[in-house]
Coordinates of N, CA and C in Angstrom, one line a residue:
X1 N 0.8 -1.0 -0.1 CA -0.1 0.0 -0.3 C 0.3 1.3 0.2
X2 N 0.5 2.6 -0.7 CA 1.8 3.1 -1.2 C 1.3 4.6 0.5
X3 N 2.4 5.0 0.6 CA 2.1 5.7 2.0 C 1.7 7.2 1.4
X4 N 0.3 7.3 2.1 CA -0.1 9.2 1.8 C 0.7 9.9 1.5
X5 N 0.5 10.8 1.3 CA 1.4 11.9 0.6 C 0.9 13.2 1.2
X6 N 0.9 14.6 1.4 CA 1.0 15.5 1.6 C 0.5 16.6 -0.2
X7 N -0.7 17.6 -0.1 CA -1.4 18.0 -1.0 C -0.8 19.2 -2.3
X8 N 0.0 19.9 -0.6 CA 0.8 21.3 -1.5 C 1.6 20.6 -2.6
X9 N 1.3 22.1 -3.4 CA 2.3 22.3 -3.8 C 3.8 23.3 -3.8
X10 N 3.7 23.8 -3.2 CA 4.7 25.0 -2.6 C 4.5 24.8 -0.9
X11 N 5.9 25.4 0.0 CA 5.5 24.7 1.1 C 4.9 25.3 2.1
X12 N 5.0 27.3 1.6 CA 3.9 28.2 2.6 C 2.6 27.9 2.2
X13 N 2.0 26.9 1.4 CA 0.8 26.6 1.2 C 0.2 24.9 2.0
X14 N 1.5 25.0 2.9 CA 1.2 23.2 3.3 C 0.6 23.6 4.6
X15 N -0.6 22.8 5.1 CA -1.2 22.6 6.3 C -1.0 21.6 7.1
X16 N -1.7 21.4 8.6 CA -1.7 20.8 10.4 C -1.6 19.2 9.0
X17 N -2.6 19.5 8.6 CA -2.9 18.2 7.6 C -1.8 17.5 7.0
X18 N -1.1 18.3 6.3 CA 0.0 18.2 5.0 C 1.2 18.0 6.3
X19 N 1.9 18.0 7.5 CA 2.3 17.8 8.1 C 1.6 16.4 9.0
X20 N 0.1 16.4 9.8 CA -0.4 15.5 9.9 C 0.6 13.9 9.2
X21 N 0.6 14.3 7.9 CA 1.0 13.3 7.0 C 2.8 13.1 7.0
X22 N 3.3 14.3 6.8 CA 4.4 13.9 7.0 C 5.3 13.6 8.2
X23 N 5.4 13.8 9.2 CA 5.8 14.1 10.2 C 6.5 12.0 10.6
X24 N 4.6 11.5 10.5 CA 5.3 10.4 11.0 C 6.1 9.4 9.9
X25 N 6.3 10.1 8.5 CA 6.9 9.2 8.0 C 8.1 10.0 7.7
X26 N 8.6 11.1 8.3 CA 10.1 11.5 8.5 C 10.5 11.1 9.8
X27 N 9.8 10.8 11.1 CA 10.1 10.2 11.5 C 10.6 8.9 12.2
X28 N 9.9 7.7 10.6 CA 10.4 6.8 10.2 C 11.5 7.0 9.7
X29 N 12.0 7.4 8.5 CA 13.2 7.8 8.5 C 14.0 7.8 9.1
X30 N 14.2 8.7 10.4 CA 15.1 9.4 10.7 C 15.7 8.2 11.8
X31 N 14.6 7.2 12.1 CA 15.1 5.8 12.5 C 16.0 5.1 12.1
X32 N 16.0 5.4 10.7 CA 16.6 4.2 9.9 C 18.2 5.1 9.5
X33 N 17.9 5.9 10.2 CA 19.3 6.9 9.8 C 20.6 5.9 10.0
X34 N 20.6 4.8 11.2 CA 22.0 4.2 10.8 C 22.4 3.4 10.4
X35 N 20.9 2.8 9.2 CA 21.4 1.7 8.1 C 22.1 2.3 7.3
X36 N 21.6 3.6 6.8 CA 22.0 4.3 6.1 C 23.5 4.8 6.0
X37 N 23.6 5.3 7.1 CA 25.1 5.4 7.6 C 26.0 4.6 7.4
X38 N 25.5 3.4 7.5 CA 26.2 1.9 7.7 C 26.2 1.7 5.9
X39 N 25.5 1.9 5.4 CA 25.8 1.5 3.9 C 26.6 2.4 3.5
X40 N 26.4 3.5 3.7 CA 27.5 4.2 2.6 C 29.1 4.2 3.6
X41 N 28.7 4.3 4.2 CA 29.9 3.6 5.1 C 30.6 2.4 4.0
X42 N 29.9 1.5 3.2 CA 30.7 -0.1 3.1 C 31.1 1.0 1.9
X43 N 30.6 1.9 0.9 CA 31.3 2.3 -0.2 C 32.8 2.4 -0.2
X44 N 33.4 2.4 0.6 CA 34.9 2.7 0.9 C 35.6 1.4 0.9
X45 N 34.7 0.1 1.1 CA 34.6 -1.0 0.9 C 35.9 -1.2 -0.5
X46 N 37.3 -1.4 -0.7 CA 37.9 -1.8 -1.7 C 38.3 -0.6 -2.7
X47 N 37.9 0.4 -1.9 CA 38.7 2.1 -2.6 C 40.1 2.0 -1.9
X48 N 41.4 1.5 -2.5 CA 42.6 2.0 -2.3 C 43.1 3.5 -1.8
X49 N 42.9 4.2 -3.2 CA 43.1 5.0 -3.6 C 44.4 5.6 -3.4
X50 N 45.7 4.5 -3.5 CA 47.2 4.2 -3.7 C 47.4 4.1 -1.7
X51 N 46.8 3.5 -0.6 CA 46.9 3.5 0.5 C 47.2 2.0 0.6
X52 N 47.7 2.3 1.8 CA 47.9 0.5 1.8 C 47.0 -1.0 2.1
X53 N 45.9 0.1 2.8 CA 44.7 -0.8 2.9 C 43.9 0.2 3.0
X54 N 42.4 0.0 2.7 CA 41.8 0.3 1.6 C 40.6 1.9 3.0
X55 N 39.8 2.1 2.5 CA 39.0 3.2 3.2 C 38.5 2.3 4.3
X56 N 37.5 1.9 3.7 CA 36.8 0.8 4.8 C 37.7 0.5 6.0
X57 N 38.7 -0.4 5.3 CA 39.6 -0.9 6.6 C 40.8 0.1 7.2
X58 N 40.5 0.5 6.7 CA 41.2 2.1 7.8 C 40.4 2.8 8.3
X59 N 39.5 3.7 8.0 CA 38.2 3.2 9.2 C 37.7 2.5 10.5
X60 N 37.6 1.0 9.9 CA 37.8 0.3 11.1 C 38.1 0.0 12.0
X61 N 39.7 -0.2 11.4 CA 40.9 0.3 12.3 C 41.1 1.4 13.4
X62 N 41.1 1.9 13.0 CA 40.6 3.2 13.8 C 39.9 3.0 15.1
X63 N 38.6 3.1 14.1 CA 37.7 2.8 15.1 C 38.1 1.4 16.6
X64 N 38.7 0.5 15.7 CA 39.1 -1.1 16.5 C 40.0 -0.5 17.5
X65 N 40.8 0.9 17.2 CA 42.1 1.0 18.5 C 41.7 1.5 19.2
X66 N 40.9 2.4 18.8 CA 39.8 3.3 20.0 C 39.1 2.5 21.0
X67 N 38.9 1.6 20.1 CA 37.8 1.0 21.3 C 38.5 0.0 22.0
X68 N 39.5 -0.3 22.0 CA 40.2 -1.3 23.0 C 41.4 -0.3 23.9
X69 N 41.2 0.9 22.9 CA 41.8 1.3 24.2 C 41.2 2.0 25.8
X70 N 39.2 1.7 25.0 CA 38.8 2.1 26.4 C 37.6 3.7 26.3
X71 N 37.6 3.4 25.0 CA 37.1 4.8 24.5 C 35.7 4.3 25.0
X72 N 34.7 5.6 24.4 CA 33.3 5.4 24.9 C 32.7 4.9 23.3
X73 N 31.6 4.9 23.1 CA 30.7 5.0 22.5 C 30.3 5.4 21.1
X74 N 30.7 6.9 21.6 CA 30.2 8.3 20.8 C 32.5 8.3 20.2
X75 N 32.6 8.1 21.1 CA 34.3 8.6 20.4 C 34.3 7.6 19.8
X76 N 33.9 5.9 19.8 CA 34.4 5.0 18.7 C 34.0 4.7 17.0
X77 N 32.2 5.3 17.5 CA 31.3 6.3 16.0 C 32.1 6.4 15.5
X78 N 32.9 7.4 16.0 CA 33.3 8.8 15.2 C 34.3 8.6 15.3
X79 N 34.9 7.5 15.0 CA 36.4 7.4 14.3 C 36.4 6.2 13.1
X80 N 34.9 5.6 13.5 CA 34.5 4.8 12.7 C 34.1 5.5 11.6
X81 N 33.1 6.4 11.8 CA 33.1 7.5 10.0 C 33.8 9.1 10.3
X82 N 35.0 8.7 10.5 CA 35.8 10.2 10.4 C 35.8 10.7 9.0
X83 N 36.3 9.3 8.3 CA 36.5 9.1 6.8 C 35.2 8.4 6.0
X84 N 34.1 9.1 6.6 CA 33.0 8.3 5.9 C 32.9 9.8 4.5
X85 N 33.4 11.0 4.3 CA 33.0 11.8 3.6 C 33.8 11.4 2.3
X86 N 34.4 10.1 2.3 CA 35.3 10.9 0.7 C 34.6 10.7 -0.4
X87 N 34.0 10.1 0.0 CA 33.2 9.7 -0.9 C 32.3 10.6 -2.1
X88 N 31.8 11.4 -1.7 CA 31.2 12.7 -1.8 C 32.0 14.0 -1.8
X89 N 33.4 14.0 -0.5 CA 33.8 15.0 -0.2 C 35.4 14.9 -0.4
X90 N 35.8 14.9 -1.6 CA 37.3 14.9 -1.7 C 38.0 16.2 -1.8
X91 N 37.6 17.0 -1.6 CA 38.1 17.7 -1.5 C 37.7 18.4 0.4
X92 N 36.6 18.0 1.3 CA 36.5 18.1 2.5 C 36.3 17.2 3.0
X93 N 37.0 16.0 3.2 CA 36.1 14.8 3.6 C 35.9 15.1 5.3
X94 N 36.8 15.6 5.9 CA 36.7 15.9 7.5 C 35.4 17.1 7.8
X95 N 34.5 18.1 6.8 CA 33.0 18.7 6.9 C 32.7 17.7 6.8
X96 N 32.5 16.7 6.0 CA 31.3 16.2 5.6 C 30.8 14.8 6.7
X97 N 32.6 14.3 7.0 CA 31.9 13.5 8.4 C 31.3 13.9 9.5
X98 N 32.2 15.1 10.0 CA 31.6 16.4 11.1 C 29.8 16.6 11.0
X99 N 29.3 16.8 10.0 CA 28.2 17.3 9.6 C 27.5 15.8 10.4
X100 N 27.6 14.9 10.0 CA 26.9 13.9 10.2 C 26.9 13.3 11.6
X101 N 28.3 13.8 12.2 CA 27.9 13.3 13.3 C 27.9 14.5 14.4
X102 N 27.6 15.7 13.8 CA 27.3 17.1 15.0 C 26.0 16.7 15.9
X103 N 24.7 16.2 15.0 CA 23.9 16.2 16.2 C 23.6 15.2 16.9
X104 N 24.7 14.5 17.4 CA 25.0 13.0 17.9 C 26.2 12.7 19.4
X105 N 26.8 14.3 18.8 CA 28.7 13.8 19.5 C 28.3 14.7 20.4
X106 N 29.6 14.4 20.8 CA 29.4 16.4 21.8 C 30.0 16.8 20.8
X107 N 29.7 18.4 21.6 CA 30.9 19.2 20.6 C 32.8 19.0 20.5
X108 N 32.8 19.0 22.0 CA 34.5 17.9 21.7 C 35.0 17.0 20.5
X109 N 34.2 15.7 20.5 CA 34.2 15.2 19.5 C 34.3 15.5 17.8
X110 N 32.9 16.1 17.7 CA 33.0 17.3 16.7 C 33.9 17.5 16.1
X111 N 34.7 18.6 16.9 CA 35.6 19.7 16.8 C 36.8 18.7 16.0
X112 N 36.9 17.8 16.6 CA 38.2 16.8 16.4 C 38.2 16.1 14.9
X113 N 37.2 15.8 15.1 CA 36.5 15.1 13.5 C 36.3 16.6 12.5
X114 N 36.2 17.3 12.5 CA 36.1 18.2 11.9 C 37.5 18.8 11.1
X115 N 38.3 18.9 12.3 CA 40.1 19.8 11.7 C 40.9 18.4 11.9
X116 N 40.7 17.0 12.0 CA 41.6 15.8 12.1 C 42.3 16.0 11.1
X117 N 42.0 16.1 9.5 CA 42.7 16.3 8.0 C 44.1 17.3 8.8
X118 N 43.5 18.4 9.3 CA 44.6 19.6 9.5 C 45.5 18.8 10.5
X119 N 45.5 18.6 11.5 CA 46.4 17.9 12.3 C 47.2 16.6 11.7
X120 N 46.9 15.6 10.7 CA 47.2 14.6 10.5 C 48.1 15.3 9.7
X121 N 48.1 16.1 8.7 CA 48.9 17.1 8.1 C 50.2 17.3 7.9
X122 N 50.3 17.2 9.3 CA 51.7 17.3 10.2 C 52.5 16.1 9.6
X123 N 52.0 15.0 9.1 CA 53.0 13.8 8.4 C 53.2 14.1 7.1
X124 N 52.5 14.9 6.2 CA 52.4 14.6 5.0 C 52.1 15.7 4.5
X125 N 51.8 16.3 4.8 CA 50.9 17.8 4.0 C 52.5 18.9 3.0
X126 N 53.7 18.7 3.8 CA 55.1 18.9 2.4 C 55.7 17.9 1.6
X127 N 54.9 17.0 2.1 CA 55.1 15.9 0.0 C 54.2 16.6 -0.8
X128 N 53.2 16.7 -0.4 CA 51.7 17.7 -1.7 C 52.3 19.2 -1.5
X129 N 52.5 19.5 -1.0 CA 53.4 20.9 -1.8 C 52.6 21.9 -0.6
X130 N 52.2 21.9 0.7 CA 51.3 22.1 1.6 C 51.5 23.0 3.3
X131 N 50.6 23.4 3.9 CA 51.4 23.8 4.7 C 51.7 22.2 5.8
X132 N 52.2 22.0 6.4 CA 52.1 20.9 7.3 C 52.2 21.4 8.5
X133 N 52.2 22.2 9.2 CA 52.1 23.2 10.2 C 50.8 24.0 10.2
X134 N 49.7 23.5 9.6 CA 48.4 24.3 9.7 C 47.6 23.9 10.9
X135 N 47.9 23.4 11.7 CA 47.2 22.6 13.4 C 47.9 23.3 14.4
X136 N 49.0 24.8 13.3 CA 49.1 25.5 14.2 C 48.4 26.8 14.9
X137 N 47.6 26.8 14.3 CA 46.4 28.0 14.3 C 45.8 27.6 15.9
X138 N 45.8 26.6 15.9 CA 44.7 25.7 16.7 C 45.5 25.5 18.2
X139 N 47.1 26.3 17.9 CA 47.2 25.4 19.6 C 47.0 26.1 20.6
X140 N 45.6 27.0 20.6 CA 45.2 27.7 21.8 C 44.3 27.5 21.9
X141 N 43.6 26.3 21.5 CA 42.2 26.0 21.3 C 42.5 24.7 22.7
X142 N 41.3 25.3 23.4 CA 41.0 24.1 24.7 C 41.3 22.3 24.3
X143 N 40.7 22.3 22.4 CA 41.0 20.7 22.1 C 41.8 20.2 22.2
X144 N 43.0 21.0 21.6 CA 44.5 20.5 20.6 C 44.6 19.6 20.6
X145 N 45.3 19.1 22.2 CA 45.7 18.4 22.7 C 45.1 16.9 22.5
X146 N 43.3 17.0 22.5 CA 42.4 15.6 22.1 C 42.9 15.2 20.8
X147 N 42.5 16.6 19.7 CA 43.1 16.5 18.7 C 44.3 15.7 18.1
X148 N 45.2 15.8 19.1 CA 46.5 15.1 19.1 C 46.1 13.6 19.0
X149 N 45.8 13.9 20.2 CA 45.3 12.3 20.4 C 44.6 11.6 19.2
X150 N 43.4 11.8 18.6 CA 43.2 11.1 18.0 C 43.7 10.8 16.8
X151 N 44.2 11.5 16.0 CA 45.4 11.2 15.4 C 46.7 10.8 15.7
X152 N 47.3 10.4 16.6 CA 48.4 9.8 17.0 C 48.4 8.5 17.3
X153 N 47.2 8.0 18.0 CA 46.6 7.1 18.9 C 45.8 5.2 17.9
X154 N 44.9 6.4 17.2 CA 44.3 6.1 16.1 C 43.6 5.7 14.9
X155 N 43.9 7.2 14.3 CA 43.9 7.5 12.7 C 45.6 7.4 12.1
X156 N 46.5 7.9 13.0 CA 47.6 7.7 11.9 C 48.2 5.9 11.7
X157 N 48.2 5.4 12.8 CA 48.7 4.3 12.8 C 47.7 3.1 11.9
X158 N 46.6 3.5 11.7 CA 45.5 2.7 11.2 C 45.1 2.4 10.0
X159 N 46.5 2.2 8.6 CA 47.5 1.7 7.4 C 48.4 1.0 8.2
X160 N 47.4 -0.3 8.7 CA 48.7 -1.5 9.3 C 48.0 -2.5 7.7
X161 N 47.9 -3.4 6.8 CA 47.8 -4.2 6.4 C 47.5 -5.8 7.6
X162 N 48.5 -5.6 8.5 CA 48.4 -7.0 9.3 C 47.4 -6.8 10.5
X163 N 47.1 -5.6 11.1 CA 46.4 -5.1 12.0 C 45.2 -6.3 12.0
X164 N 44.8 -6.6 13.2 CA 43.8 -7.5 13.2 C 42.7 -6.6 13.6
X165 N 41.3 -6.2 12.9 CA 40.2 -5.3 13.6 C 39.5 -5.9 13.4
X166 N 38.3 -5.4 14.6 CA 36.7 -6.1 14.4 C 36.7 -6.1 13.0
X167 N 35.2 -6.9 13.1 CA 34.5 -6.9 11.8 C 33.6 -5.8 12.5
X168 N 33.2 -5.1 11.0 CA 32.6 -3.8 10.5 C 31.3 -4.0 11.3
X169 N 30.6 -5.1 11.2 CA 29.7 -5.6 12.2 C 29.4 -5.1 13.7
X170 N 30.7 -5.8 14.0 CA 31.1 -5.6 16.0 C 30.7 -3.8 15.9
X171 N 30.9 -2.9 15.1 CA 30.7 -1.6 15.7 C 29.3 -1.0 15.0
X172 N 28.1 -1.4 14.8 CA 26.7 -1.6 14.2 C 26.1 -1.1 15.5
X173 N 26.0 -2.3 16.7 CA 25.2 -2.1 17.3 C 25.3 -0.7 17.8
X174 N 26.6 0.1 17.8 CA 27.0 1.2 18.7 C 26.1 2.5 17.7
X175 N 26.4 1.8 16.1 CA 25.9 3.1 15.8 C 24.4 3.3 15.9
X176 N 24.1 2.3 15.8 CA 22.7 2.7 16.0 C 22.5 2.9 17.8
X177 N 22.8 2.3 19.0 CA 23.1 3.3 19.6 C 23.1 4.9 19.9
X178 N 24.3 5.1 19.4 CA 25.0 6.9 19.0 C 23.5 7.9 18.1
X179 N 22.9 7.0 17.4 CA 22.5 7.9 16.3 C 20.6 7.5 16.4
X180 N 20.8 6.7 17.7 CA 19.4 6.9 18.3 C 18.9 8.4 18.9
X181 N 19.5 8.6 19.4 CA 19.4 10.3 20.1 C 19.8 11.2 19.8
X182 N 19.2 12.2 18.7 CA 20.1 13.0 18.3 C 20.4 14.1 19.4
X183 N 21.2 15.1 20.0 CA 21.4 15.9 21.3 C 21.0 17.2 20.5
X184 N 22.1 17.7 19.5 CA 21.4 18.9 19.0 C 20.8 19.4 17.7
X185 N 20.2 19.8 17.2 CA 19.1 19.6 15.9 C 18.1 20.7 16.0
X186 N 18.6 21.7 15.2 CA 17.4 22.4 14.7 C 15.7 21.9 15.2
X187 N 16.0 20.8 14.9 CA 14.4 19.7 14.4 C 13.5 19.3 16.2
X188 N 14.7 19.4 16.7 CA 15.0 18.7 18.2 C 14.0 19.4 19.0
X189 N 12.9 19.2 20.1 CA 12.5 20.5 20.6 C 12.8 20.7 22.1
X190 N 13.1 21.7 22.5 CA 13.9 22.4 23.3 C 13.2 21.8 24.9
X191 N 13.6 21.0 25.7 CA 12.6 20.9 27.1 C 13.4 21.9 28.1
X192 N 12.6 22.7 28.8 CA 13.1 23.4 29.7 C 14.2 22.9 30.1
X193 N 14.7 23.8 31.1 CA 16.0 23.4 32.4 C 14.7 23.3 33.6
X194 N 15.7 22.5 34.2 CA 15.0 23.1 35.9 C 15.0 23.9 36.2
X195 N 15.4 25.2 36.0 CA 15.0 26.6 36.7 C 14.2 26.9 36.5
X196 N 13.8 26.5 34.8 CA 12.4 27.4 34.2 C 11.0 26.6 35.0
X197 N 11.6 25.6 34.7 CA 10.3 24.9 35.4 C 9.4 25.2 36.8
X198 N 10.8 25.2 37.8 CA 10.1 26.0 38.6 C 9.7 26.7 39.2
X199 N 10.1 27.9 37.8 CA 10.3 29.5 37.8 C 8.4 29.3 37.9
X200 N 8.1 27.9 36.8 CA 6.9 28.8 36.5 C 6.0 28.5 37.1
X201 N 6.4 27.6 38.6 CA 5.9 26.5 39.3 C 5.3 28.3 40.8
X202 N 6.0 29.4 40.3 CA 5.7 30.1 41.3 C 4.7 31.5 40.8

């Protein structure tokens, strides 16, 4: 049976009835986000781009290293998805990954993923005509050291063909948990803080 559809031809003419049709379907679509993310991540399988391991192996290896080092689900999922932007964002892959993760992870993790390429560039930008000290502009940032931790402990060493990573399937429940509850989104209804609730009782 075909799902019901709204009737407007221009959104400024939409009605409550239209949105009563749209919203349940939008909620179902949102609940399936983790599956779409994993499906897109799998596009990196077999894509070596000249690297010692393919891009999916690199992502899974990065996540495995973070998991085995005791990082929590959010961190491990961010590590798993840090290069998911390679497929559609060849010129800004870190921005793509950070945008996907932004509603679901801490501001710190979002910042680390958004800037990880500039930090990792310390080790190769000089070979491709770029400034390998690009990361220096963030030296006074409160999460500067944490960005280095991500790059040095998990991202940089994750090109080892002999490293035995966890299978991708191992991480899917973590992705599902992290993507189940957005923390920040324009579509997330604001919950009143405790002080506001108490003030309303006066």
